mmCIF file of C-alpha atoms in Angstrom:
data_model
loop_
_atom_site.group_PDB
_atom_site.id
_atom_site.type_symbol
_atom_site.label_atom_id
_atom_site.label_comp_id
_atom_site.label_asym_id
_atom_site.label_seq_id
_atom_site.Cartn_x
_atom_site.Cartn_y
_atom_site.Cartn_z
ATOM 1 C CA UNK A 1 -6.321 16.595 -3.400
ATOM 2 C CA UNK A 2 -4.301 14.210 -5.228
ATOM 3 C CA UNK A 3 -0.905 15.395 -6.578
ATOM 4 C CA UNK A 4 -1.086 16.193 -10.510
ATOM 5 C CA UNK A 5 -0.057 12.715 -11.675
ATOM 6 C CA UNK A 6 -2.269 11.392 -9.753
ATOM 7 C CA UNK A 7 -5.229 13.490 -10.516
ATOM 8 C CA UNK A 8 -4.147 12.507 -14.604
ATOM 9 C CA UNK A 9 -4.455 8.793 -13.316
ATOM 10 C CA UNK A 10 -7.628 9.032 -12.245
ATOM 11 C CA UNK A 11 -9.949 10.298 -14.973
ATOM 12 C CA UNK A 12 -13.233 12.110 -14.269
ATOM 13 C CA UNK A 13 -14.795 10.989 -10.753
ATOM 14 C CA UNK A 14 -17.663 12.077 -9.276
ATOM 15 C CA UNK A 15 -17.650 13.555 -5.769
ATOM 16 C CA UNK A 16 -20.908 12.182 -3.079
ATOM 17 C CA UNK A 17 -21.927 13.521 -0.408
ATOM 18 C CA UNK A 18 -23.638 11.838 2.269
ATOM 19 C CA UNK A 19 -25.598 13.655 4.684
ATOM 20 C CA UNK A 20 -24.536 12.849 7.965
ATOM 21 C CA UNK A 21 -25.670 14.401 11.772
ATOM 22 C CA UNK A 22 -23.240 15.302 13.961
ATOM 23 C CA UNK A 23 -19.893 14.226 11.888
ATOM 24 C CA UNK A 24 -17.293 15.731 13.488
ATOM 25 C CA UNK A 25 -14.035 15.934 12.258
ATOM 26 C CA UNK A 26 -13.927 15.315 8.738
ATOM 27 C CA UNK A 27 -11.752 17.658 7.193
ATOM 28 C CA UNK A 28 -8.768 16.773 4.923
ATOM 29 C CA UNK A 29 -6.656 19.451 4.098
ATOM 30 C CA UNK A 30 -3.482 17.237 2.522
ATOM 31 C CA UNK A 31 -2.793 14.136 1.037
ATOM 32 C CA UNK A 32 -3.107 11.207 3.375
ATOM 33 C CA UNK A 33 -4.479 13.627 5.609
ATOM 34 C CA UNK A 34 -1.090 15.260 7.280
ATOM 35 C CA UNK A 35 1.877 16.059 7.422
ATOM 36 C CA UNK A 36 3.066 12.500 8.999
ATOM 37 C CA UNK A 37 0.977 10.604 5.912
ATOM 38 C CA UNK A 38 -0.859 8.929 8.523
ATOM 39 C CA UNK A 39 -4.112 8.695 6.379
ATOM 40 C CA UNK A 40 -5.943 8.439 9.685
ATOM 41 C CA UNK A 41 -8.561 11.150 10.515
ATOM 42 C CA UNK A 42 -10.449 10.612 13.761
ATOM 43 C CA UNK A 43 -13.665 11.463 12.850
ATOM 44 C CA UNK A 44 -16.916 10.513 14.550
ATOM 45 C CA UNK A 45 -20.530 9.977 13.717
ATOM 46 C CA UNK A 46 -20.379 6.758 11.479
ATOM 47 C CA UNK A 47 -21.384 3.760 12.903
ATOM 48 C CA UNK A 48 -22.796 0.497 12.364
ATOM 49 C CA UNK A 49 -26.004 1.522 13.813
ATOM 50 C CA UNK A 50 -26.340 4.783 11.443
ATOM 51 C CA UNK A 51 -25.251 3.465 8.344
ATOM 52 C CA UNK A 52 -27.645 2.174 6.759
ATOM 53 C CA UNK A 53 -29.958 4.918 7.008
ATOM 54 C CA UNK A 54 -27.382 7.621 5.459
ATOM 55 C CA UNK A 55 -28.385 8.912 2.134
ATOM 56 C CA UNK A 56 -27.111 10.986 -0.672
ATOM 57 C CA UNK A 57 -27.110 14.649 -0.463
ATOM 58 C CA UNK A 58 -25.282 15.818 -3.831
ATOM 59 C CA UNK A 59 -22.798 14.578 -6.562
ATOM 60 C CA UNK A 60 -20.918 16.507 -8.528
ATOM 61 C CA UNK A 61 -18.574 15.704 -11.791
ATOM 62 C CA UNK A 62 -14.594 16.191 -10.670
ATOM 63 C CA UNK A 63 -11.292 15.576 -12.443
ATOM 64 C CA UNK A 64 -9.842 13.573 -9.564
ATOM 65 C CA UNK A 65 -9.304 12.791 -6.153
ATOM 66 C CA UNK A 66 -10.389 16.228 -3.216
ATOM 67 C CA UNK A 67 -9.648 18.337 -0.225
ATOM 68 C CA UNK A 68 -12.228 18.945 2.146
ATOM 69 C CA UNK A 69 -11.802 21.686 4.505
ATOM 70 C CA UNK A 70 -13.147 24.690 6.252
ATOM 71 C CA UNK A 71 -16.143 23.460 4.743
ATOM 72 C CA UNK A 72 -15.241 23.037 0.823
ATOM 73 C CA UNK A 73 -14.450 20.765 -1.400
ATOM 74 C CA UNK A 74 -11.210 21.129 -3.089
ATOM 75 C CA UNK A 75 -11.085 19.031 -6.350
ATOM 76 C CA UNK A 76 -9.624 18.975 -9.714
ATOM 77 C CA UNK A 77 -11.672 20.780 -12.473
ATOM 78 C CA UNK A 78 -13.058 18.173 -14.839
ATOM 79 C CA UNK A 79 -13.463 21.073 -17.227
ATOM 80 C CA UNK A 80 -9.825 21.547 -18.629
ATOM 81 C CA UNK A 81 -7.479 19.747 -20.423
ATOM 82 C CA UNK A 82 -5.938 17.186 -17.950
ATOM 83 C CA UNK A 83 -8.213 18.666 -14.960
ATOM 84 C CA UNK A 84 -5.744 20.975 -14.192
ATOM 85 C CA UNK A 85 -7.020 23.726 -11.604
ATOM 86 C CA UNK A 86 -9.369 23.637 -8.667
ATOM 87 C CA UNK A 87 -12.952 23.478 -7.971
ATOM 88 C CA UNK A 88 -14.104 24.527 -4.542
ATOM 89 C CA UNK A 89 -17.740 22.918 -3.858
ATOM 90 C CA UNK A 90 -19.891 23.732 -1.073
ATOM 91 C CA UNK A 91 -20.160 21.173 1.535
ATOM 92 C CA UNK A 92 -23.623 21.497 2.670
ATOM 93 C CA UNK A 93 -25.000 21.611 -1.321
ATOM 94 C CA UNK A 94 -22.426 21.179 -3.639
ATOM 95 C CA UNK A 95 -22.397 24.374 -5.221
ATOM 96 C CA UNK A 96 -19.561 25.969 -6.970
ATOM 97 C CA UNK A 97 -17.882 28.951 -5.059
ATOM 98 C CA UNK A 98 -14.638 29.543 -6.843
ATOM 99 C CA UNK A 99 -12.895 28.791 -9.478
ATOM 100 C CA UNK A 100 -8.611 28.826 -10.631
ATOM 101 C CA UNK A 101 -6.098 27.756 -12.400
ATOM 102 C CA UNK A 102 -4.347 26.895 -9.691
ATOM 103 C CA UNK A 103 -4.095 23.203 -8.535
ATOM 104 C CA UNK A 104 -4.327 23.360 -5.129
ATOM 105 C CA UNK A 105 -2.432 20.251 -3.485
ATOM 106 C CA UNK A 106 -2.208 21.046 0.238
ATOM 107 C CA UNK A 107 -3.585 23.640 2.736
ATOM 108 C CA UNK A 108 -2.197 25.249 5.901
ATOM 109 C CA UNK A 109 -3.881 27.799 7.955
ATOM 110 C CA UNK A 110 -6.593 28.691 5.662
ATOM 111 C CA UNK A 111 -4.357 28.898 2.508
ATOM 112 C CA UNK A 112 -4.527 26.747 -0.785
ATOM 113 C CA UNK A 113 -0.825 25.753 -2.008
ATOM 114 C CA UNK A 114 -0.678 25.252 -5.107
ATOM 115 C CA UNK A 115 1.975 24.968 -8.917
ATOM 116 C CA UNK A 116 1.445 25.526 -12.490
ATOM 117 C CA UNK A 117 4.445 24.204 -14.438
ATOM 118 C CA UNK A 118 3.172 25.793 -17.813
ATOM 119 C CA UNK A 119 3.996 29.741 -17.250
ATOM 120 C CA UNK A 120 7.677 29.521 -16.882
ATOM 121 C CA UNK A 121 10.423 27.053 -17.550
ATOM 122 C CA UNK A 122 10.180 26.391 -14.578
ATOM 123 C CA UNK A 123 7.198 25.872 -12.029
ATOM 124 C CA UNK A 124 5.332 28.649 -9.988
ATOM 125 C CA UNK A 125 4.338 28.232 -6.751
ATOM 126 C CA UNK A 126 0.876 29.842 -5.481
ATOM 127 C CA UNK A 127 -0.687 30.714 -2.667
ATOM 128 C CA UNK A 128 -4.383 30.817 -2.756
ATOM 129 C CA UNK A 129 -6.746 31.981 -0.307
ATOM 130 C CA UNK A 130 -9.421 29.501 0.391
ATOM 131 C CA UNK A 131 -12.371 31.899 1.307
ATOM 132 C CA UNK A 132 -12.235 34.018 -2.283
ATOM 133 C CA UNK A 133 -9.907 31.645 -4.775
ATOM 134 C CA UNK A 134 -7.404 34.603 -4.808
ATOM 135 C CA UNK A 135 -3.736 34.520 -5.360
ATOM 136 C CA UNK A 136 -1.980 36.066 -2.533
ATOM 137 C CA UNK A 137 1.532 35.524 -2.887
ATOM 138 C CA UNK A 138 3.230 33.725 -5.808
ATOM 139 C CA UNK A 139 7.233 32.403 -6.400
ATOM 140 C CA UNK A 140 9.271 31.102 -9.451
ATOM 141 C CA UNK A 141 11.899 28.433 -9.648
ATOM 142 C CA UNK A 142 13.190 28.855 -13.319
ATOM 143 C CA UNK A 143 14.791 25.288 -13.781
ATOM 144 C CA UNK A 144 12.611 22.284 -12.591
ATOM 145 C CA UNK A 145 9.117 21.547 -12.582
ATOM 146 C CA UNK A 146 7.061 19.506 -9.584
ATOM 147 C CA UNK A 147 4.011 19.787 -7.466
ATOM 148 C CA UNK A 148 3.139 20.533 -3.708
ATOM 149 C CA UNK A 149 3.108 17.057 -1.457
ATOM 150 C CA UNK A 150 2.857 19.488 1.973
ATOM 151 C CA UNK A 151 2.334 22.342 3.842
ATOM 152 C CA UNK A 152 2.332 23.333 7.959
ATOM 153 C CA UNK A 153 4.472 25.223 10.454
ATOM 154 C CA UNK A 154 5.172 28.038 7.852
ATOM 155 C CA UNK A 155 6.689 25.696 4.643
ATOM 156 C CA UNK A 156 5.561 24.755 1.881
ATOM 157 C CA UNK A 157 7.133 21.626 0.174
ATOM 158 C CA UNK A 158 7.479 21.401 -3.659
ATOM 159 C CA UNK A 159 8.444 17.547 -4.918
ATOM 160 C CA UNK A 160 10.611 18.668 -8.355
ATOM 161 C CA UNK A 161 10.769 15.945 -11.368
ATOM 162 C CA UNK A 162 13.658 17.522 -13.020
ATOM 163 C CA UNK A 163 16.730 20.315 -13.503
ATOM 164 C CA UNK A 164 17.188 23.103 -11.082
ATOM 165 C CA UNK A 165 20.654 22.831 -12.406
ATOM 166 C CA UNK A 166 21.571 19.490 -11.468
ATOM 167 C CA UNK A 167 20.986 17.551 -14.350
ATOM 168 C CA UNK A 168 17.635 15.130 -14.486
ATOM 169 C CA UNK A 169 17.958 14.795 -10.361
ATOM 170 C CA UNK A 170 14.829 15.504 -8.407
ATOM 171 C CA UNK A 171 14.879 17.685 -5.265
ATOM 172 C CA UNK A 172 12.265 18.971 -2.583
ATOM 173 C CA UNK A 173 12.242 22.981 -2.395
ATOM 174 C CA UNK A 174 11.302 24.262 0.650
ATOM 175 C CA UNK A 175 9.239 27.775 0.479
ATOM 176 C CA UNK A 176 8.802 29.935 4.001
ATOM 177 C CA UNK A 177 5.273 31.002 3.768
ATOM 178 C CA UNK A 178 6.350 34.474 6.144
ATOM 179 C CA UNK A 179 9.106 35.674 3.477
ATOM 180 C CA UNK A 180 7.574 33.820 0.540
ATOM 181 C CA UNK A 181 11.306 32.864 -0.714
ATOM 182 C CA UNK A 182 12.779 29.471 -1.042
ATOM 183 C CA UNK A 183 14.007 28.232 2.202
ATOM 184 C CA UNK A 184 16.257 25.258 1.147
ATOM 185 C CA UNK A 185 16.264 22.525 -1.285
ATOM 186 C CA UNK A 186 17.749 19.214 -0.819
ATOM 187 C CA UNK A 187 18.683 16.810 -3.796
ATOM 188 C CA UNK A 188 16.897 13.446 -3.689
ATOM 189 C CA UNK A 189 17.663 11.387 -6.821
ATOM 190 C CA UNK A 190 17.096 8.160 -4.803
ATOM 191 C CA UNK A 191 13.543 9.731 -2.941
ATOM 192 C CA UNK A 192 10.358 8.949 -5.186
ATOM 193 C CA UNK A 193 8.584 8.166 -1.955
ATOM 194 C CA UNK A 194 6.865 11.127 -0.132
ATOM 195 C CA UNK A 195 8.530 12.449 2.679
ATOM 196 C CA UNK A 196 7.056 12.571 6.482
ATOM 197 C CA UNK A 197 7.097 15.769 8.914
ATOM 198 C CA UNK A 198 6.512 15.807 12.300
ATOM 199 C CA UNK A 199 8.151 17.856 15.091
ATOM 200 C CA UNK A 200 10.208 19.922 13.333
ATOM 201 C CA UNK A 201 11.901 17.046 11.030
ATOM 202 C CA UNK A 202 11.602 15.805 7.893
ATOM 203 C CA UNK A 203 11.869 11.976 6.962
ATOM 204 C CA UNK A 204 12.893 10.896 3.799
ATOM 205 C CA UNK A 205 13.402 7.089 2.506
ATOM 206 C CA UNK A 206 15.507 5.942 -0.364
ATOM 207 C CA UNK A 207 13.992 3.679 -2.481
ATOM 208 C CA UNK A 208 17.640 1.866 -3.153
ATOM 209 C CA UNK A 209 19.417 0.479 -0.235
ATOM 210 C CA UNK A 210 16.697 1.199 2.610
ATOM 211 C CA UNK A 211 18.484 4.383 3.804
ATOM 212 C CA UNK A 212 16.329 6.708 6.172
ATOM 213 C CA UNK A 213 17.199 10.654 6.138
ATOM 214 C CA UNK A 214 15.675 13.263 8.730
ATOM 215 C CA UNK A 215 16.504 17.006 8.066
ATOM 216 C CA UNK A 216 15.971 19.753 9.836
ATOM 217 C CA UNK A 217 12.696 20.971 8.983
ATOM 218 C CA UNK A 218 13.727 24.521 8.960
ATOM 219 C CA UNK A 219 17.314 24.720 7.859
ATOM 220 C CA UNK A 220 17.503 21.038 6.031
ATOM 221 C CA UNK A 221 20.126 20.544 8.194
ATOM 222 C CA UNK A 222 20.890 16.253 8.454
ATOM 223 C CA UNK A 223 20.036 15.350 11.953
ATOM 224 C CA UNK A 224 20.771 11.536 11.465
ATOM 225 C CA UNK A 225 21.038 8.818 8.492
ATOM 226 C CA UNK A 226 20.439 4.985 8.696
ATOM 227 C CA UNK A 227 21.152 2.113 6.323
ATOM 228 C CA UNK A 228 19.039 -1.007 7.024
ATOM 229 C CA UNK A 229 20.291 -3.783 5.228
ATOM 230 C CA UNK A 230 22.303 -2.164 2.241
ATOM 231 C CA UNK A 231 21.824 -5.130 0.344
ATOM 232 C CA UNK A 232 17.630 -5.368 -0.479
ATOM 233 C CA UNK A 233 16.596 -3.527 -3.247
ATOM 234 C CA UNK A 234 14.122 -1.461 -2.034
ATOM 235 C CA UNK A 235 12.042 0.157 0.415
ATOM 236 C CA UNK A 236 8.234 -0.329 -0.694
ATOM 237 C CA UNK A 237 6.638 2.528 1.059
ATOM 238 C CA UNK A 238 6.736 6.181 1.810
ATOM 239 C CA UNK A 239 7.173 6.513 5.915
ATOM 240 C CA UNK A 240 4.513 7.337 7.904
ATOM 241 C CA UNK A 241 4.989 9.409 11.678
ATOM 242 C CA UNK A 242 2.567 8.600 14.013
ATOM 243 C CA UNK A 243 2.041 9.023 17.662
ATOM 244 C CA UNK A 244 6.014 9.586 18.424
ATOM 245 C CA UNK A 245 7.039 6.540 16.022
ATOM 246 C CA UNK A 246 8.718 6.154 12.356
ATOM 247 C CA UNK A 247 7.062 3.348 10.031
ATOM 248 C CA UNK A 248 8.257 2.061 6.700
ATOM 249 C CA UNK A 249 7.713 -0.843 4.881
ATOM 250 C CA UNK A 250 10.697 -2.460 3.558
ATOM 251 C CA UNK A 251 11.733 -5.821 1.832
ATOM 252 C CA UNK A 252 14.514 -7.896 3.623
ATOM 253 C CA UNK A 253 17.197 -10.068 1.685
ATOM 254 C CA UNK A 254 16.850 -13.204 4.497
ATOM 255 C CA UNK A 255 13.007 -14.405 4.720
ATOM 256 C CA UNK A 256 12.578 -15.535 8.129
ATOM 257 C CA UNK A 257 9.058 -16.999 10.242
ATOM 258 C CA UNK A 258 10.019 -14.737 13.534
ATOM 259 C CA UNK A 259 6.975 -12.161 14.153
ATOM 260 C CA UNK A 260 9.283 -9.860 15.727
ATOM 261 C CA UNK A 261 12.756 -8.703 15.921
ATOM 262 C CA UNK A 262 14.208 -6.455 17.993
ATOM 263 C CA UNK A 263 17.720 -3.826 17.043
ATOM 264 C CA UNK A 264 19.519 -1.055 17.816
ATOM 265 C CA UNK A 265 21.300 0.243 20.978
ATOM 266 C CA UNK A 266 23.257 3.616 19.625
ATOM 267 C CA UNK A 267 22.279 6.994 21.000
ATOM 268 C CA UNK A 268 22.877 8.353 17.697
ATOM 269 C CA UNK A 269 20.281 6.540 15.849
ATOM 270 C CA UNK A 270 16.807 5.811 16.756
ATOM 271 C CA UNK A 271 16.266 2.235 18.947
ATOM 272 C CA UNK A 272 14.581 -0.040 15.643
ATOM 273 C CA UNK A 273 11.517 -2.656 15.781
ATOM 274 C CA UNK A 274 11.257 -4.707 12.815
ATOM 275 C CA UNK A 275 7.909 -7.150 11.913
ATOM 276 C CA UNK A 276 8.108 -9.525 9.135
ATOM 277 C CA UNK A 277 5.115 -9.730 7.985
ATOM 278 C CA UNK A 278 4.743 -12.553 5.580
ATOM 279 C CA UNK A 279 5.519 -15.133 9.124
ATOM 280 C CA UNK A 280 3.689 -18.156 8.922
ATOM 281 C CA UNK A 281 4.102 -19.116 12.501
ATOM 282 C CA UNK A 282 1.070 -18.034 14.630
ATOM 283 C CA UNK A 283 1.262 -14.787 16.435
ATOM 284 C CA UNK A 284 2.951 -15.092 19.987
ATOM 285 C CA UNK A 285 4.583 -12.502 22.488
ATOM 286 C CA UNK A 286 7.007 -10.632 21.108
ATOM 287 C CA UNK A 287 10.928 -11.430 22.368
ATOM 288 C CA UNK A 288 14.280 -10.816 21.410
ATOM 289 C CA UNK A 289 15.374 -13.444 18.994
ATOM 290 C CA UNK A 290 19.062 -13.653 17.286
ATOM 291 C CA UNK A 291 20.066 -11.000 15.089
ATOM 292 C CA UNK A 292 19.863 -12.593 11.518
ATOM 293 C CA UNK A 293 22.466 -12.395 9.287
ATOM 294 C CA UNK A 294 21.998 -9.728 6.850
ATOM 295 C CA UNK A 295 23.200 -11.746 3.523
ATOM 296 C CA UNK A 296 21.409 -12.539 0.030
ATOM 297 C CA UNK A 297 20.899 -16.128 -0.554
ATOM 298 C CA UNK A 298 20.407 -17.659 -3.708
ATOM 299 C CA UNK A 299 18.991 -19.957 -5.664
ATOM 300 C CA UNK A 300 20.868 -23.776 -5.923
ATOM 301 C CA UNK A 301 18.846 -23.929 -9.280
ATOM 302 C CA UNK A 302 19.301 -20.387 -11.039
ATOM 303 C CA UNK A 303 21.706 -18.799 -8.451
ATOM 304 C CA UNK A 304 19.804 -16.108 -8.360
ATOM 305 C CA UNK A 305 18.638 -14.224 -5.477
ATOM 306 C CA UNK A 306 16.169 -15.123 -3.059
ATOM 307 C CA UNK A 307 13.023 -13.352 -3.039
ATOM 308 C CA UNK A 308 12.443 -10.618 -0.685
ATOM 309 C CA UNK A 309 9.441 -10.713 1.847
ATOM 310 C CA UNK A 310 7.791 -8.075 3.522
ATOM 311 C CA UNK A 311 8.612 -5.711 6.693
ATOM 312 C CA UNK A 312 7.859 -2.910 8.675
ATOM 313 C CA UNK A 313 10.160 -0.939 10.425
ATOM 314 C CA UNK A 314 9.227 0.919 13.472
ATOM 315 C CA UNK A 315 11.811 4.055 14.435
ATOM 316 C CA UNK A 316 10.718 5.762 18.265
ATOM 317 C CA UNK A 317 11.664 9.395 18.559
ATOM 318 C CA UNK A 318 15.307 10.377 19.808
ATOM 319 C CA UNK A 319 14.961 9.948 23.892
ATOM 320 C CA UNK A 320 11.981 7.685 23.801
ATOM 321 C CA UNK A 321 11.732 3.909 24.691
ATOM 322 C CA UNK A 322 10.560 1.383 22.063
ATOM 323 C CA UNK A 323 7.289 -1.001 23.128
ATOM 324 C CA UNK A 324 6.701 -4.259 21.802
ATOM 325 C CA UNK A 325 3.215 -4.120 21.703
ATOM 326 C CA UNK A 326 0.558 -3.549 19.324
ATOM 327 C CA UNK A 327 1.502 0.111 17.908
ATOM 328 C CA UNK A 328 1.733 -1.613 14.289
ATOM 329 C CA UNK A 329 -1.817 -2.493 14.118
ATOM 330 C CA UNK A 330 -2.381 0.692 12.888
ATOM 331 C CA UNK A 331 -0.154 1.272 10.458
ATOM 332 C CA UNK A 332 -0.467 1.176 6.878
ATOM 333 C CA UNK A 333 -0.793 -2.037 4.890
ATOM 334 C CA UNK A 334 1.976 -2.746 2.597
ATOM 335 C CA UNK A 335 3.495 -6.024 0.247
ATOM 336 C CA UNK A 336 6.452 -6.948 -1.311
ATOM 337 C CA UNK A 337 6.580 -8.521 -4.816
#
């Protein structure tokens, strides 16, 4: 399911099923799928030789954007005032089996995570179990409010949009699911984008000055913290862990035509791959070129500063050797404007 600004975004949508033999692994139990926002779910049983012959075998009205797992549907109600709670359909008809006021925003283990931000000052975190729609644990932070962006190994993570006694700064509260008390909380005034877990770290980008963060997934402990190119504006994406590598998309202050660049020979900091990806020279084998200059430029007309274009940034794992090859085929699409 969406997060709850999203879910406002969207409007009323209407869920369809299509009836499919043999699909195999098709749930979605978070928000681009997992924990490392890869928004890639290997599932199997759609081809180009079946698809045309699928067919419709329900709809149903929804207030936004859905979870599918251990066969239901998790959506936003389309029944309240700005679809707030959850709707868990039937997979195989459509049918309603629950009902709360909860909106749930991630799962883990068989458990619906969930806030409301309208019984306290605060927000209230819930725990919901999927098989019945009952509450089975709930906690209170009195000063900010947020929403749940993920759940696995234990935590729950709660993205805050204000207070917890720090002013208007945002912060991610970490809940342990075992003692259901808040585990840590870091402040993250600079961190709109969504952080990335994945093997016991969490990954979170700056929006200003292209700084990476990873924590400490269960103490939020700071492992290590990079600055790639102080000078750009802005990272454009939230990163994304996949198969043992970091990716974020990223604007550069020095356009440049080179496919490829290579950086980074610390211990203390990940070995970096960088792809500009607004090159106009045709693809060829990746190499080592130069290291650019990392300076703005400007305009001889206004003086202003050159546009940005686009990269991705590619971090390996701690211990792990970088590859040149195709790994960022797969990664997700971004721009820079």
């Amino acid at each position: 399911m969406l997060g709850r600004a999203a879910l406002r975004r969207t409007g009323c949508l209407a869920i369809v099923a299509i009836v499919v033999i043999g699909l195999a692994g098709c749930d979605w139990p978070l928000d681009r799928f997992d924990a490392g926002r890869t928004a890639n779910n290997p599932l199997s049983g759609l081809s180009t030789s079946n698809v045309s012959h699928l067919g419709i075998a329900w709809s149903a009205a929804t207030g936004g954007g859905a979870l599918i797992v251990n066969g239901l549907v998790l959506t936003a109600r389309a029944d309240t005032p700005g679809h707030t709670g959850t709707e868990a359909l039937s997979v195989s008809d459509g049918s309603v089996r629950w009902t709360s006021d909860v909106s749930v925003e991630a799962v883990d283990g068989g458990v619906g995570y969930g806030v409301r931000n309208d019984l306290t000052p605060g927000y209230v975190l819930f725990a919901v179990a999927l098989d019945t729609g009952q509450t089975l644990w709930s906690g209170a932070s009195q000063l900010n409010t947020g929403s749940v962006v993920s759940a696995g190994d234990g935590r729950v993570y709660v993205q805050t949009t204000n207070g917890s006694g720090h002013g208007t700064m945002p912060e991610m509260d970490v809940w342990n699911t075992s003692t259901h008390q808040l585990a840590w909380t870091k402040l993250n005034p600079l961190y709109p984008l969504l952080p990335a877990i994945a093997n016991g770290i969490v990954y979170f980008a700056e929006n200003v000055g292209e700084v990476l963060d990873a924590v400490d997934e269960t103490t939020g402990a700071q492992r290590w913290s990079t600055t790639q190119q102080p000078s750009c504006p802005a990272l454009t994406t939230s990163p994304v862990v996949s198969d043992g590598y970091l990716f974020w998309g990223a604007r550069p202050t020095k356009p440049t035509t080179a496919p490829w660049s290579h950086s980074g020979r610390g211990s203390s900091v990940p070995r970096s791959i960088t792809r500009r990806s607004r090159s106009r020279e045709p693809r060829s084998t990746p190499r080592d070129p130069p290291p650019a200059r990392t300076r703005r430029t400007s305009s001889p007309s206004t003086g202003s500063p050159a546009p940005c274009t686009g990269r991705m940034t590619e971090f390996a794992q701690p211990g792990t050797r970088v590859s040149a090859s195709s790994r960022l085929r797969s990664s997700p699409t971004m721009s820079c404007s």
